[in-house]
mmCIF file with all atom_site columns, C-alpha atoms in Angstrom:
data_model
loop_
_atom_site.group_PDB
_atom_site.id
_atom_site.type_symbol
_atom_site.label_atom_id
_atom_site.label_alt_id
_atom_site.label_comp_id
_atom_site.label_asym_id
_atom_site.label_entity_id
_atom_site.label_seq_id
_atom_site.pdbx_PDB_ins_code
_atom_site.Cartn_x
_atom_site.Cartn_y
_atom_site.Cartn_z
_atom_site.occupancy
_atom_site.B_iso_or_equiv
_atom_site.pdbx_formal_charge
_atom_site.auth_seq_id
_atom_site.auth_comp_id
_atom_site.auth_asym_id
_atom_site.auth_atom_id
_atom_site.pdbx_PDB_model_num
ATOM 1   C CA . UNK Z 1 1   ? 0.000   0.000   0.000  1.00 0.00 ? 76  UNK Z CA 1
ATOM 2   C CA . UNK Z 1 2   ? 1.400   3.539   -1.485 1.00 0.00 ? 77  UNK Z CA 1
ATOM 3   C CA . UNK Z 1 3   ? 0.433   6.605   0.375  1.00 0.00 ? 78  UNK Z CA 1
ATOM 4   C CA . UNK Z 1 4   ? 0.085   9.454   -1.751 1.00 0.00 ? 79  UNK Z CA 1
ATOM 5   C CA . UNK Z 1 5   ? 1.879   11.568  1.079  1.00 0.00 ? 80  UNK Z CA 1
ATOM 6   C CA . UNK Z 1 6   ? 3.914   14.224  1.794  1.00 0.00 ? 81  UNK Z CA 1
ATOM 7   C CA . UNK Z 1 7   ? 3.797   14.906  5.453  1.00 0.00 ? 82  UNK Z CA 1
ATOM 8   C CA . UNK Z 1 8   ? 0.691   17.187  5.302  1.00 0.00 ? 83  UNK Z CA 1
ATOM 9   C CA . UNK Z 1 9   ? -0.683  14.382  8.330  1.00 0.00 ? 84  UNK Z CA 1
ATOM 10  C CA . UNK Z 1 10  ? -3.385  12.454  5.727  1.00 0.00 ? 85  UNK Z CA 1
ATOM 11  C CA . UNK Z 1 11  ? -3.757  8.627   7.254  1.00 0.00 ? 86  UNK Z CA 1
ATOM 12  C CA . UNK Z 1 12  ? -4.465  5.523   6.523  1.00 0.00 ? 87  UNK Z CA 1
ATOM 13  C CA . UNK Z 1 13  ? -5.125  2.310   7.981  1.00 0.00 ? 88  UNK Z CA 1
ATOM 14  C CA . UNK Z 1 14  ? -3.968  -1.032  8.272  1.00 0.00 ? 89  UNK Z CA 1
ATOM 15  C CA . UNK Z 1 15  ? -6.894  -3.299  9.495  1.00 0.00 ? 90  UNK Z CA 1
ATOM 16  C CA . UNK Z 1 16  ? -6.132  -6.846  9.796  1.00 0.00 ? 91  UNK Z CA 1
ATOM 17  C CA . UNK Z 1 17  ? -8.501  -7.557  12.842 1.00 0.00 ? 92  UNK Z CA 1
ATOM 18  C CA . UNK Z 1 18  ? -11.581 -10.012 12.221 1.00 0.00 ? 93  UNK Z CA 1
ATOM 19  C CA . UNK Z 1 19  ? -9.216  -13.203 13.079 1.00 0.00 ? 94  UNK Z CA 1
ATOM 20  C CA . UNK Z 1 20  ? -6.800  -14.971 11.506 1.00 0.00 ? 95  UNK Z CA 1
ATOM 21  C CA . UNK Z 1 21  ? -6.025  -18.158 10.787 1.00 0.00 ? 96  UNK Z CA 1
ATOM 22  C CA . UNK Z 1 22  ? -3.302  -20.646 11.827 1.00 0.00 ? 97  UNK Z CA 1
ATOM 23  C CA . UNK Z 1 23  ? 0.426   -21.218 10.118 1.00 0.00 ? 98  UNK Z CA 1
ATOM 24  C CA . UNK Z 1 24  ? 0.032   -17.618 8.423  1.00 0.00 ? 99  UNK Z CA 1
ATOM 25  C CA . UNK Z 1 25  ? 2.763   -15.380 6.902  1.00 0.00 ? 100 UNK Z CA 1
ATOM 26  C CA . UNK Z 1 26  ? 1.482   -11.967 5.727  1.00 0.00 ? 101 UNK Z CA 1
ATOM 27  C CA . UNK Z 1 27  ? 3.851   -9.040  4.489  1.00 0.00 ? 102 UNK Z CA 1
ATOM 28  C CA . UNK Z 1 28  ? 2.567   -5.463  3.478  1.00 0.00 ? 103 UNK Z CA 1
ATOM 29  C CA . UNK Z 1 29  ? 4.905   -2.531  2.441  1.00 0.00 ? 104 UNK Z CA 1
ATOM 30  C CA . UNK Z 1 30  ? 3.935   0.364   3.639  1.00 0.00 ? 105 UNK Z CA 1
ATOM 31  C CA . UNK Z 1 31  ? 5.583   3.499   1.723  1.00 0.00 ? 106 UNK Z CA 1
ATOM 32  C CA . UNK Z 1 32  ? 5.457   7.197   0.727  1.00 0.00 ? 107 UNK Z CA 1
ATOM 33  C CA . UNK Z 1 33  ? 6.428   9.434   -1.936 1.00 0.00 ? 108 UNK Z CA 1
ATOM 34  C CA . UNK Z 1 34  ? 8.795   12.195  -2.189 1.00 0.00 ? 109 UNK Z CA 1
ATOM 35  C CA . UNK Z 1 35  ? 11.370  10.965  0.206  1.00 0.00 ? 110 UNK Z CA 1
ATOM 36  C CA . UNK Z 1 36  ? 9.237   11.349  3.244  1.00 0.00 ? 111 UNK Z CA 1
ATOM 37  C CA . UNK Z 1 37  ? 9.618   8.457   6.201  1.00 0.00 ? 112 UNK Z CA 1
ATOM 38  C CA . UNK Z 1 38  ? 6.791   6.030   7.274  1.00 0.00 ? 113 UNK Z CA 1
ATOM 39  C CA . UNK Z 1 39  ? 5.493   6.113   10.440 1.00 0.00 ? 114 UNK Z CA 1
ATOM 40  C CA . UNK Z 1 40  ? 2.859   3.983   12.152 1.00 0.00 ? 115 UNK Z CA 1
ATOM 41  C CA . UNK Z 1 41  ? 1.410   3.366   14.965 1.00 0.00 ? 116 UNK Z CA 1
ATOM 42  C CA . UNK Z 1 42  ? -1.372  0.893   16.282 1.00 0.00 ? 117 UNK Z CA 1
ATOM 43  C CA . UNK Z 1 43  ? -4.544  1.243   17.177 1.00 0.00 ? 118 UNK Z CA 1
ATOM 44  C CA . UNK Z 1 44  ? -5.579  -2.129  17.883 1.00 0.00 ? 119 UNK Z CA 1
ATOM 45  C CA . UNK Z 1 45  ? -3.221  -5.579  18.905 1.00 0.00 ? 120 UNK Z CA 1
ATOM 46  C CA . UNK Z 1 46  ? -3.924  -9.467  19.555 1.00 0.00 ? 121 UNK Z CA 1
ATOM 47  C CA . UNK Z 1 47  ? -2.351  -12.247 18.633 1.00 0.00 ? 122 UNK Z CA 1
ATOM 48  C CA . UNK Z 1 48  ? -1.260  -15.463 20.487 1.00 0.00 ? 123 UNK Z CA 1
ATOM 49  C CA . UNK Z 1 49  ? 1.517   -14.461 22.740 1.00 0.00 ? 124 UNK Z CA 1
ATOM 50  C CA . UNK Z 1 50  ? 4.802   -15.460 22.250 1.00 0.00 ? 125 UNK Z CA 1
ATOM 51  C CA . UNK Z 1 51  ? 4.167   -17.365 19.530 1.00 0.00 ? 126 UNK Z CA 1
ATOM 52  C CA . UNK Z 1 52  ? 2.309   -15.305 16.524 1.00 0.00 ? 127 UNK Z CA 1
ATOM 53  C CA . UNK Z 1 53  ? 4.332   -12.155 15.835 1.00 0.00 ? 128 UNK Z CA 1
ATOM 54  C CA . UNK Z 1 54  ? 3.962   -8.798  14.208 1.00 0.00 ? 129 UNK Z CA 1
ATOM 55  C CA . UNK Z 1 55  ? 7.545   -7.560  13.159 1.00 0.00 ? 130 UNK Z CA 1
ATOM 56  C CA . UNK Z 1 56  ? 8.613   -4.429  11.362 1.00 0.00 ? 131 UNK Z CA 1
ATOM 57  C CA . UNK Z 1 57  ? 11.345  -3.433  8.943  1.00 0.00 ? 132 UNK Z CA 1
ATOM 58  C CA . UNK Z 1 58  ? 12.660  -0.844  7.018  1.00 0.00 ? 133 UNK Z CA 1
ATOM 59  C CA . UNK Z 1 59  ? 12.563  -2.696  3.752  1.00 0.00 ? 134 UNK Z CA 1
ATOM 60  C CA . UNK Z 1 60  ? 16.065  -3.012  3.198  1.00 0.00 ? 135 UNK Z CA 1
ATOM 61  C CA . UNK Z 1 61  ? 16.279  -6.096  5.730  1.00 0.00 ? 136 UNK Z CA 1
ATOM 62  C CA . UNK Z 1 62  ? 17.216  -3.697  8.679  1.00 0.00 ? 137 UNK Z CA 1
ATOM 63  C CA . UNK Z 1 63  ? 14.638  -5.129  11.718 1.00 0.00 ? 138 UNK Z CA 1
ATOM 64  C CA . UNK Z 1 64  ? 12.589  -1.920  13.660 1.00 0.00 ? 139 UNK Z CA 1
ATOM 65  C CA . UNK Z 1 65  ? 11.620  -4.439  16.054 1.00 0.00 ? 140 UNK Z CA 1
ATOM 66  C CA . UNK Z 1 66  ? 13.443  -6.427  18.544 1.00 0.00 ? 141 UNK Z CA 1
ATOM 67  C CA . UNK Z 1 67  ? 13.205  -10.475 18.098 1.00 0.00 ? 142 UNK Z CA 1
ATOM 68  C CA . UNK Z 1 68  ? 10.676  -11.969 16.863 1.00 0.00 ? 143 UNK Z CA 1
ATOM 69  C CA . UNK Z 1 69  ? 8.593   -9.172  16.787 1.00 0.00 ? 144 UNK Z CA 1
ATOM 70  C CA . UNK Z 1 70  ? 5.686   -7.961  18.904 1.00 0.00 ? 145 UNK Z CA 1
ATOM 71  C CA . UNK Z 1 71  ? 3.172   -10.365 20.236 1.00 0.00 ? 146 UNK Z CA 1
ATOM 72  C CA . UNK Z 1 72  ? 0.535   -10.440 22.721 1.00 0.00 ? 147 UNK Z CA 1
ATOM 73  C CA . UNK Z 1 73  ? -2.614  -8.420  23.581 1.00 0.00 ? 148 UNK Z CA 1
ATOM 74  C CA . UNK Z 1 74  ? -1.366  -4.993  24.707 1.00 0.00 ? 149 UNK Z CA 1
ATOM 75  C CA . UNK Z 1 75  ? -1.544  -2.664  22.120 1.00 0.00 ? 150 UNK Z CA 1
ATOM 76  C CA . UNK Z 1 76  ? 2.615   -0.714  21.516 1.00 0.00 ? 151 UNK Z CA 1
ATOM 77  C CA . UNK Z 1 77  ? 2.698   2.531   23.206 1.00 0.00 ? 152 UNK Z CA 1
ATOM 78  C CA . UNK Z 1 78  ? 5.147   3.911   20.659 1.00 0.00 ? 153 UNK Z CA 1
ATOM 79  C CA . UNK Z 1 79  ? 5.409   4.840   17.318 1.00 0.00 ? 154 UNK Z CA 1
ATOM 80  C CA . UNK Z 1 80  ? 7.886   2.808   14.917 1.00 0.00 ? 155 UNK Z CA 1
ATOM 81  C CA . UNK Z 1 81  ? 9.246   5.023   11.963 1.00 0.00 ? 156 UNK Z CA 1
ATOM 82  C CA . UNK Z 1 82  ? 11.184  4.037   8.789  1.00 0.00 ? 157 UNK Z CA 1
ATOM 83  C CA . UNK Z 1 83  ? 13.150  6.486   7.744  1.00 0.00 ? 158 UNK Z CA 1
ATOM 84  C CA . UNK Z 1 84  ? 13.626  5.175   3.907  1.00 0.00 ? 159 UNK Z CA 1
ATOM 85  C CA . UNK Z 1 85  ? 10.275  5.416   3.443  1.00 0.00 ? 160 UNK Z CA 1
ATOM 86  C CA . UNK Z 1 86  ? 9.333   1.854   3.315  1.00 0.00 ? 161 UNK Z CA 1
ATOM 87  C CA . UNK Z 1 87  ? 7.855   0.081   6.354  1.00 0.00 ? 162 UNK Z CA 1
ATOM 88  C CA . UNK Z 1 88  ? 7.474   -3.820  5.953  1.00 0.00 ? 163 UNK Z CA 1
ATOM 89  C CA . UNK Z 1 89  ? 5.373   -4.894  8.453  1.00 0.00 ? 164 UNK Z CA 1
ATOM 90  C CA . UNK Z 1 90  ? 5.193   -8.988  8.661  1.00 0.00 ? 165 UNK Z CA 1
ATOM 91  C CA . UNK Z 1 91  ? 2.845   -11.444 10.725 1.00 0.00 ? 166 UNK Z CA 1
ATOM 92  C CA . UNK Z 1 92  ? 3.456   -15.098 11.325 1.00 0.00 ? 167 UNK Z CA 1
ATOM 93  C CA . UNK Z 1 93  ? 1.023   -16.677 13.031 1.00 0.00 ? 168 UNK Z CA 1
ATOM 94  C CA . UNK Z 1 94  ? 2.128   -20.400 14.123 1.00 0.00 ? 169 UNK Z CA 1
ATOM 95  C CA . UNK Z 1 95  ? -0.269  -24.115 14.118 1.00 0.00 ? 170 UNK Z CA 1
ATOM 96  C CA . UNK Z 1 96  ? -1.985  -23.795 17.776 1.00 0.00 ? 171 UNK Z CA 1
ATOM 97  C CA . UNK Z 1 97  ? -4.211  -20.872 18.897 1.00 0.00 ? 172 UNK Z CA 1
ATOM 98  C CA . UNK Z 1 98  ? -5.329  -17.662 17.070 1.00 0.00 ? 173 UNK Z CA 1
ATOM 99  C CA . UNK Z 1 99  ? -6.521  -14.267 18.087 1.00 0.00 ? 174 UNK Z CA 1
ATOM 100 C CA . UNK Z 1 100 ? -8.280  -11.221 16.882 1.00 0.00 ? 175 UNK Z CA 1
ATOM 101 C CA . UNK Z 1 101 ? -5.088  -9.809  14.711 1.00 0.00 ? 176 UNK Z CA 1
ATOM 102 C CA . UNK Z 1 102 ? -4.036  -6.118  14.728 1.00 0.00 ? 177 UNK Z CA 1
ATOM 103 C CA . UNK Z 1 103 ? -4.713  -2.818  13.173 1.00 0.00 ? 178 UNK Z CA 1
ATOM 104 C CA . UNK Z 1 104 ? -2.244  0.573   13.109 1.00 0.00 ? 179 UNK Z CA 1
ATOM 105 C CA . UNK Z 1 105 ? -2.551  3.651   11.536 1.00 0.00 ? 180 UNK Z CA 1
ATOM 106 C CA . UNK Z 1 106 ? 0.087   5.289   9.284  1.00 0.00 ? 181 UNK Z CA 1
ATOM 107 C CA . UNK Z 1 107 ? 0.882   8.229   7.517  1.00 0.00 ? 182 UNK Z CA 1
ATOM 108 C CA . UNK Z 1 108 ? 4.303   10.120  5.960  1.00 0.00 ? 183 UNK Z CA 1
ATOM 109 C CA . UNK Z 1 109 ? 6.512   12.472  7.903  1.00 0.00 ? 184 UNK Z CA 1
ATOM 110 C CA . UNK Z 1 110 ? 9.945   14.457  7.661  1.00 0.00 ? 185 UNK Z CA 1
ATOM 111 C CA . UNK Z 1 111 ? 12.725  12.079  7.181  1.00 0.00 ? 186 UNK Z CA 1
ATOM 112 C CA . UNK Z 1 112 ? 14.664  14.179  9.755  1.00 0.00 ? 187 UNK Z CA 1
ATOM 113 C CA . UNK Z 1 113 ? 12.010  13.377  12.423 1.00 0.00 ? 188 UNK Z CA 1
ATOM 114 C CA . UNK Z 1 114 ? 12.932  9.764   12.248 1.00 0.00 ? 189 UNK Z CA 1
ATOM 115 C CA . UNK Z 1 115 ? 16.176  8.458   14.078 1.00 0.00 ? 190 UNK Z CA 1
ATOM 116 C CA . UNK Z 1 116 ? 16.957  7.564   17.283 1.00 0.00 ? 191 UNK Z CA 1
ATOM 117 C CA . UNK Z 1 117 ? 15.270  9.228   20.134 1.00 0.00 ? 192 UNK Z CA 1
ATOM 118 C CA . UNK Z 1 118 ? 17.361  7.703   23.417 1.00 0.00 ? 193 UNK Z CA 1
ATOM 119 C CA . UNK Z 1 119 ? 19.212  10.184  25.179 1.00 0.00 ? 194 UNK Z CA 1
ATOM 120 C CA . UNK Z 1 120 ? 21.806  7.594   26.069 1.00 0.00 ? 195 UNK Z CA 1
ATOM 121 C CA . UNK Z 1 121 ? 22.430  6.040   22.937 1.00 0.00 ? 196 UNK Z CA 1
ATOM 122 C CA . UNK Z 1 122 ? 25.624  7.741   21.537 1.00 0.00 ? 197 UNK Z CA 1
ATOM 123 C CA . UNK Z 1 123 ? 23.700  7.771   18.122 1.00 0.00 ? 198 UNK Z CA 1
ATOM 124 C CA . UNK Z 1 124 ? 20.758  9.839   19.531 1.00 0.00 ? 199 UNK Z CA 1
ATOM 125 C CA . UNK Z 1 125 ? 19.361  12.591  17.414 1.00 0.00 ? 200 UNK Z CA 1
ATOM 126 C CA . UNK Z 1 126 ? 17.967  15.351  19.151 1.00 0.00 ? 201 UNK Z CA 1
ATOM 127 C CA . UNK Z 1 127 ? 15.980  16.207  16.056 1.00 0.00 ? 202 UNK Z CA 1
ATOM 128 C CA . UNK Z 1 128 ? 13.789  12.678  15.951 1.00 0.00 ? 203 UNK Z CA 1
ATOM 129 C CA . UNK Z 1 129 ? 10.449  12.496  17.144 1.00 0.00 ? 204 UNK Z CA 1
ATOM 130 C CA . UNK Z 1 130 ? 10.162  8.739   16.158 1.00 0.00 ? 205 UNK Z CA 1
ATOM 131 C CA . UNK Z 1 131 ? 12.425  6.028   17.188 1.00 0.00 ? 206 UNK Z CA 1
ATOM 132 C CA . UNK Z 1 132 ? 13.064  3.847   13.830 1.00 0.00 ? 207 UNK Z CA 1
ATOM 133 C CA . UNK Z 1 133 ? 15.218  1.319   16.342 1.00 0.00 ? 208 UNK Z CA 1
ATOM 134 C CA . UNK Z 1 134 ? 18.543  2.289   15.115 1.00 0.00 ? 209 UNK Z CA 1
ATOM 135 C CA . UNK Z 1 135 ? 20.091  3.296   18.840 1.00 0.00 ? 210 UNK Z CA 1
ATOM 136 C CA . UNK Z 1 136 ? 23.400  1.838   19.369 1.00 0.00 ? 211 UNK Z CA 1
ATOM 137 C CA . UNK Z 1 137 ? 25.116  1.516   22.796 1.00 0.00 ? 212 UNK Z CA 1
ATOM 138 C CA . UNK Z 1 138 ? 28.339  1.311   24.462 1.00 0.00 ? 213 UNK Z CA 1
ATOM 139 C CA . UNK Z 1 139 ? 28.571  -1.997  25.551 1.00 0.00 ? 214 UNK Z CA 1
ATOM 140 C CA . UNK Z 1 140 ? 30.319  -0.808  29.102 1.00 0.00 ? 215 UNK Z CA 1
ATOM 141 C CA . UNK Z 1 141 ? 27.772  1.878   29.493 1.00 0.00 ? 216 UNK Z CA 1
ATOM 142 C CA . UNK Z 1 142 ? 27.063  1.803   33.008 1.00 0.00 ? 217 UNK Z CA 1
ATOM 143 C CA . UNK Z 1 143 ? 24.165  3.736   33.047 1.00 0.00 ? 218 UNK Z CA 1
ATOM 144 C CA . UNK Z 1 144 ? 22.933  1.402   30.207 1.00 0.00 ? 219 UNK Z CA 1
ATOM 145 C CA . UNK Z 1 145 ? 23.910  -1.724  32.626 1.00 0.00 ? 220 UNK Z CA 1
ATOM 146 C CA . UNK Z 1 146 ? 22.371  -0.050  35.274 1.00 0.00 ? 221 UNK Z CA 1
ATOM 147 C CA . UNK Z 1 147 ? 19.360  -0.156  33.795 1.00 0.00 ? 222 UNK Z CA 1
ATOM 148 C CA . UNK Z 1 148 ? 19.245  -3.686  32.097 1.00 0.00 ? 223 UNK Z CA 1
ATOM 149 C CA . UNK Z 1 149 ? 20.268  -5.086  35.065 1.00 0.00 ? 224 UNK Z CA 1
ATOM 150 C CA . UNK Z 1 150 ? 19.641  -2.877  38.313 1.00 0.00 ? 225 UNK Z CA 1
ATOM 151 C CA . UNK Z 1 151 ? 23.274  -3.206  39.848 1.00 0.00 ? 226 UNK Z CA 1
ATOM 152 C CA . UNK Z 1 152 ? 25.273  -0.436  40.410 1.00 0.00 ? 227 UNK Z CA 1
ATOM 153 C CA . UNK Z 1 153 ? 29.069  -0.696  39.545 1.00 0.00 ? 228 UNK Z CA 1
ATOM 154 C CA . UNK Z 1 154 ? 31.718  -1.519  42.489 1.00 0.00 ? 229 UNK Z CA 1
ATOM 155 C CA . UNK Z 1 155 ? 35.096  -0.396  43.071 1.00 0.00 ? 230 UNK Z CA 1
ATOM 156 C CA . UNK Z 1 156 ? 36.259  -2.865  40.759 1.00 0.00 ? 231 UNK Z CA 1
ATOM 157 C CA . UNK Z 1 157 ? 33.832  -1.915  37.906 1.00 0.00 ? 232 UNK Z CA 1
ATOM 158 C CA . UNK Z 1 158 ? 31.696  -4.937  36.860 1.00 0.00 ? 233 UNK Z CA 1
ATOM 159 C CA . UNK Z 1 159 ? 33.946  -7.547  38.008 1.00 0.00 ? 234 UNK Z CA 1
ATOM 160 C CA . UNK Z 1 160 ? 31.228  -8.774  41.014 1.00 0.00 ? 235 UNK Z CA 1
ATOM 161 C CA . UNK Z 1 161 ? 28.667  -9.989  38.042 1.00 0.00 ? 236 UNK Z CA 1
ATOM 162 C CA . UNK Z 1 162 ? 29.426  -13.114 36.498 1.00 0.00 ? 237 UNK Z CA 1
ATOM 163 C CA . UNK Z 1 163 ? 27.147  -16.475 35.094 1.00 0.00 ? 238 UNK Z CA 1
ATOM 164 C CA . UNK Z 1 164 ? 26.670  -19.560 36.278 1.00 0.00 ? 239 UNK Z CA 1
ATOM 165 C CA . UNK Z 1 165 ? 28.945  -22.295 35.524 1.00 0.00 ? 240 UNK Z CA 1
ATOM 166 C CA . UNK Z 1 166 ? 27.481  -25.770 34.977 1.00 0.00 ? 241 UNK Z CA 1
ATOM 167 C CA . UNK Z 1 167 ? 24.645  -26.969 37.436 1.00 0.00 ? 242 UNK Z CA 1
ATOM 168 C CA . UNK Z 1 168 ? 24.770  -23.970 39.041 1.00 0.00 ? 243 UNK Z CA 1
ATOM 169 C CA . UNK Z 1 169 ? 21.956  -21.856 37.139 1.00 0.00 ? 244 UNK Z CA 1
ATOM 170 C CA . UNK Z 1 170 ? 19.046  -21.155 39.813 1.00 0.00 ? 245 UNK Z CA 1
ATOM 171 C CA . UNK Z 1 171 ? 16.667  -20.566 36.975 1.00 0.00 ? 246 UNK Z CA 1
ATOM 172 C CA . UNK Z 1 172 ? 17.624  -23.846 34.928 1.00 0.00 ? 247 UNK Z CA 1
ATOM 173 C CA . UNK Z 1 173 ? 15.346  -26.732 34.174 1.00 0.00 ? 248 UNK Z CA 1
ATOM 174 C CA . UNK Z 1 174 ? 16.605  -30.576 34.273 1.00 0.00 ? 249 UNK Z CA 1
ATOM 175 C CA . UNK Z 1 175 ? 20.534  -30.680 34.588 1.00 0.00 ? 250 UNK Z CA 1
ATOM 176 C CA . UNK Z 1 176 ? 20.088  -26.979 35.560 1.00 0.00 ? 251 UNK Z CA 1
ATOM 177 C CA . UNK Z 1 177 ? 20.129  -26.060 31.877 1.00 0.00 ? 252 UNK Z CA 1
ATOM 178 C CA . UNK Z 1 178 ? 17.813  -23.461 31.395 1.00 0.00 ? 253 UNK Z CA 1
ATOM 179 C CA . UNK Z 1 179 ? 16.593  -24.901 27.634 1.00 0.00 ? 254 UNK Z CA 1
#
């Protein structure tokens, strides 16, 4: 589906609600004219959780979502942006349960409005309103590991975390292995 757009705010909608069926793979490109980004955001979300996905991409294989994608019955706070002006959105759906499905609105915008909008990322652009998932990290960020983990840094740095070494995971399964 082709928006006409420029960014003048004009909509349009997605709608794959109704149910769906099982072992389904769906793709739609999403795109606008004139060099604009997508953007999209949505309205309405249910599929089986984690196991039939909605994912997102920029149409040149880069993923906008983490994973697998997004699954489950809360419908995504955010907006998701691609700043090519291409969105892919796919949904797999696997061979047990089904749901309702999802619908999202979307619409063109200022390419310079898309980018990364975390203040910690050391890719962040001030000038982006919607995230298009691009942030990168350092990996010894310790406000970042702060965060993902809750533990605050000792004297000697990171050195107190570490993993468990064989039969010693507490969240493991038989054999403590956590697969």
């Amino acid at each position: 589906q082709r928006l006409a757009g420029s960014s003048d705010g004009a909509t349009a909608t997605l709608d794959f609600t109704g149910g769906y069926a099982n072992d389904m793979d769906c793709a739609w490109m999403l795109s606008c004219k004139g060099g604009n980004a997508t953007a999209l955001r949505f309205t309405s979300f249910d599929t089986e959780s984690n196991f039939d996905f909605v994912s997102l991409g920029d149409g040149d294989g880069h993923k906008i979502t983490a994973g697998n994608g997004l699954s489950g019955s809360n419908v995504p706070s955010r907006k998701y942006a691609a700043k090519g002006g291409v969105l892919e959105v796919n949904f797999h759906s696997d061979s047990s349960q089904t749901a309702d499905g999802f619908a999202a609105e979307y619409w063109c915008v200022d390419r310079a409005a898309v980018g990364c909008t975390d203040k910690s990322a050391t890719n962040y652009d001030p000038r982006a309103r919607i995230d298009d998932g691009s942030c990168v990290y350092k990996p010894t960020d310790p406000d970042l590991l702060r965060r993902a983990f809750g533990v605050e840094a000792s004297a000697s740095g990171w050195a107190h975390l570490r993993g468990w070494g064989p039969g010693e995971n507490p969240c493991g399964g038989p054999n403590n292995d956590p697969w």
